[in-house]
mmCIF file of C-alpha atoms in Angstrom:
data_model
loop_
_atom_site.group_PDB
_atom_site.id
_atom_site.type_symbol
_atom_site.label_atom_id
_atom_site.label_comp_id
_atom_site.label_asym_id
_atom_site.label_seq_id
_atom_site.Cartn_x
_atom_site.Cartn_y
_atom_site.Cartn_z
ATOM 1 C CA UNK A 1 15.986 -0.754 17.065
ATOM 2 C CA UNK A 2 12.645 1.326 18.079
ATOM 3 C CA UNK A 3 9.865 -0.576 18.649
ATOM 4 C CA UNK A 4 8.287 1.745 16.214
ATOM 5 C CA UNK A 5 10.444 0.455 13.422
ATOM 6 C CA UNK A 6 9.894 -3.546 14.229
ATOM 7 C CA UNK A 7 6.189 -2.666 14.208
ATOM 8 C CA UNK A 8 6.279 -0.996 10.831
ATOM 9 C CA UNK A 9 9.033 -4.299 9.259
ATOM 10 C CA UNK A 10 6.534 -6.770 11.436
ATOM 11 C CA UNK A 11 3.469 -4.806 8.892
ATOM 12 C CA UNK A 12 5.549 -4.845 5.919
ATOM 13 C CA UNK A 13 6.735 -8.841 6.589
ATOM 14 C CA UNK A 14 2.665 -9.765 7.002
ATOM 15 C CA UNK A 15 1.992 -7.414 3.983
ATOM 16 C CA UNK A 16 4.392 -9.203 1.645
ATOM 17 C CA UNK A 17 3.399 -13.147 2.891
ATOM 18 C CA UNK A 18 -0.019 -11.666 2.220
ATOM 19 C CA UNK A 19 0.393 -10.632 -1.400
ATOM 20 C CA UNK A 20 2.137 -13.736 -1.915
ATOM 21 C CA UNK A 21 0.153 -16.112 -0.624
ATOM 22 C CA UNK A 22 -2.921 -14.751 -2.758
ATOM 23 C CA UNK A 23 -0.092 -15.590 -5.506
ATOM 24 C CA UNK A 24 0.050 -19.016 -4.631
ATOM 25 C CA UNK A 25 -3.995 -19.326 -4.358
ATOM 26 C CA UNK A 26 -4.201 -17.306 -7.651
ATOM 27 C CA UNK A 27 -2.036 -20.451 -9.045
ATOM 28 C CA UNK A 28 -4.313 -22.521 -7.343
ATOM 29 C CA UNK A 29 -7.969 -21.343 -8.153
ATOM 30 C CA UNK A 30 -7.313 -19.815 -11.616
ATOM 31 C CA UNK A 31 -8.594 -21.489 -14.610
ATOM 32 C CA UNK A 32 -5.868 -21.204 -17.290
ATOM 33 C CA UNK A 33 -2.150 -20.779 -17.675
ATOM 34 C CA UNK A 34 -2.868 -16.971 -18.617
ATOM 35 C CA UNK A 35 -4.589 -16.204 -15.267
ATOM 36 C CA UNK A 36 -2.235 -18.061 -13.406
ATOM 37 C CA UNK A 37 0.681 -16.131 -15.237
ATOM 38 C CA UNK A 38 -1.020 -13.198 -14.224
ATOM 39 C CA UNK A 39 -1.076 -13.665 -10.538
ATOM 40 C CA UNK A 40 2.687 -15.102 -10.165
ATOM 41 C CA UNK A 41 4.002 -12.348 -11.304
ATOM 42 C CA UNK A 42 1.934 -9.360 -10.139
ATOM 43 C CA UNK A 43 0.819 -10.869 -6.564
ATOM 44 C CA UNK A 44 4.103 -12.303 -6.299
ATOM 45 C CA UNK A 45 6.503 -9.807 -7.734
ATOM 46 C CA UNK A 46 4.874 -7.568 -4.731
ATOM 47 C CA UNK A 47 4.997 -9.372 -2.314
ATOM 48 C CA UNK A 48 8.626 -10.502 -2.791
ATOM 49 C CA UNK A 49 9.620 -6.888 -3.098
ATOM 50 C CA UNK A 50 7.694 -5.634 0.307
ATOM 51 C CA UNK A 51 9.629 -8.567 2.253
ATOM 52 C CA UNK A 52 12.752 -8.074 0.936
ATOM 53 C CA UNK A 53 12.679 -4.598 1.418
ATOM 54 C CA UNK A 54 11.052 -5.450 5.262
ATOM 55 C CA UNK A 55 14.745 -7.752 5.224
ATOM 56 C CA UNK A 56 16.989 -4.970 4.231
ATOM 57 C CA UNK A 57 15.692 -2.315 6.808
ATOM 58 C CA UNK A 58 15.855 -5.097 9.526
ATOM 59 C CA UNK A 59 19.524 -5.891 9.070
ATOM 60 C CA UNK A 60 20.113 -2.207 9.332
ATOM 61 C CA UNK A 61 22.883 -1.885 6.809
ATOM 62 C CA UNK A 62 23.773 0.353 4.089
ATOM 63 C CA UNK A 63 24.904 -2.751 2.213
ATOM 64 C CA UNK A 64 21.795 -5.414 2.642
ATOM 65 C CA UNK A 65 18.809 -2.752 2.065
ATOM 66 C CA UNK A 66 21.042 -1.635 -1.175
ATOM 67 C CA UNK A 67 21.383 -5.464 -1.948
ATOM 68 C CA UNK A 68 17.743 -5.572 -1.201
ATOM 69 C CA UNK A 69 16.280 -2.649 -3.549
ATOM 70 C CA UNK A 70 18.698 -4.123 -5.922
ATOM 71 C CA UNK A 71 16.616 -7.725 -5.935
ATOM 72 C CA UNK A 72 13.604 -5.911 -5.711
ATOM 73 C CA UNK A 73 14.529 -3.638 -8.952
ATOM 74 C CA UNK A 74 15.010 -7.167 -10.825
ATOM 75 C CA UNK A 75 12.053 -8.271 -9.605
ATOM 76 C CA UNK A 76 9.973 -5.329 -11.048
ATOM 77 C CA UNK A 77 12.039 -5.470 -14.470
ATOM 78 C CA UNK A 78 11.924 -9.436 -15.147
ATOM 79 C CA UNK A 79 9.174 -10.810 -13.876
ATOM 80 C CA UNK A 80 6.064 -8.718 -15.781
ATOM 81 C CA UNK A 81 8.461 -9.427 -18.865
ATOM 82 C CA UNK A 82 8.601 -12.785 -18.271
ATOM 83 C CA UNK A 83 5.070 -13.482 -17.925
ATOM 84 C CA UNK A 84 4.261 -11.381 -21.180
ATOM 85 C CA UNK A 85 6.698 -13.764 -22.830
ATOM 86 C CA UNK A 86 5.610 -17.113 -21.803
ATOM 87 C CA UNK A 87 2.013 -15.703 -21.770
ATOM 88 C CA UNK A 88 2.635 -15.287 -25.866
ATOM 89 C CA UNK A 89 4.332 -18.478 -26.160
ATOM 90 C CA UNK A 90 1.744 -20.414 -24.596
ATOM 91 C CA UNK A 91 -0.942 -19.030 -26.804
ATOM 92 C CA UNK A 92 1.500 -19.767 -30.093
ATOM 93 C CA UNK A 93 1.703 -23.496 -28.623
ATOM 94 C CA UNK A 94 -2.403 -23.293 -28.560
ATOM 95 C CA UNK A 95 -2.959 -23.542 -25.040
ATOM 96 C CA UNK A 96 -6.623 -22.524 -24.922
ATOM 97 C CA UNK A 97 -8.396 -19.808 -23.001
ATOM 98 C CA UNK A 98 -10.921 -20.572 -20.320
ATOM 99 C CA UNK A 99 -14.444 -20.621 -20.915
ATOM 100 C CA UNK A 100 -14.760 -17.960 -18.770
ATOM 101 C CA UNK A 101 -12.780 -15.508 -20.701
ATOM 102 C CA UNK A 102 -15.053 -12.735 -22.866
ATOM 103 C CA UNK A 103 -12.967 -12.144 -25.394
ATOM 104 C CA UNK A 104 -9.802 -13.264 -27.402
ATOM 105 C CA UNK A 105 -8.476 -10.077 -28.865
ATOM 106 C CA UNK A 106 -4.651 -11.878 -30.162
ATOM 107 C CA UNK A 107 -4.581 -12.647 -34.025
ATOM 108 C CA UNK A 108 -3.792 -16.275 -34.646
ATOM 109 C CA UNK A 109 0.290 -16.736 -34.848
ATOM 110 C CA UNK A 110 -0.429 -17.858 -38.326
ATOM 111 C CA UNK A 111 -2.581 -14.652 -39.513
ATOM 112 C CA UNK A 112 -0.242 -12.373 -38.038
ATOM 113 C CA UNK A 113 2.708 -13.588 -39.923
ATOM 114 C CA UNK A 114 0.654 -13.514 -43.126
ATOM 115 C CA UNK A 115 -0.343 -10.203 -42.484
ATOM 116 C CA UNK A 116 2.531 -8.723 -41.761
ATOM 117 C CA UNK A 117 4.115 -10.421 -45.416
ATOM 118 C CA UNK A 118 1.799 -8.629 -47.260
#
């Protein structure tokens, strides 16, 4: 392996414990569940991805970095979905918004069913 290469999969390794250790503080310091949604899977999603594809160019085979854009592929595709979905649950349940937040743009869960029965 170049020493080229290990320099740029050394970058991409630090890159990706980066991004997802401002995941974990992002679960730490945010105020609400929303937030906190918000940085597990966008901080996190990203830097899972960058180190797994930093893993598959390091093992330097066809069949690990395909393995590995395969993970990171599910990655991208679950984990904003996810969020979205427990993020809309959570609300439904009533767990409130910070004090911080501006605005609350969501209709209640019980005026959006009556709306939509009309």
């Amino acid at each position: 392996m170049s020493s080229f290469l290990a320099i740029v999969i050394a970058l991409m390794v630090v890159i990706g414990s980066g991004f997802t250790l401002v995941a974990a503080l992002g679960l730490l310091r945010f105020p609400d569940v929303y937030t906190r949604m918000h940085a597990a899977s966008k901080a996190g999603t990203l830097g899972s991805g960058v180190v797994l594809i930093a893993l598959g160019i390091e093992a330097g085979d066809t069949g690990t970095l395909t393995r590995a854009l395969a993970g990171v592929a599910f990655f991208l595709l679950t984990a904003p979905i996810s969020a979205h979905l427990l993020a809309k649950a959570s609300y439904a349940v009533g767990y409130p918004l910070s004090g911080q937040s501006v605005v609350d743009e969501m209709p209640k869960p019980a005026e959006s069913f009556n709306s939509s029965a009309e």
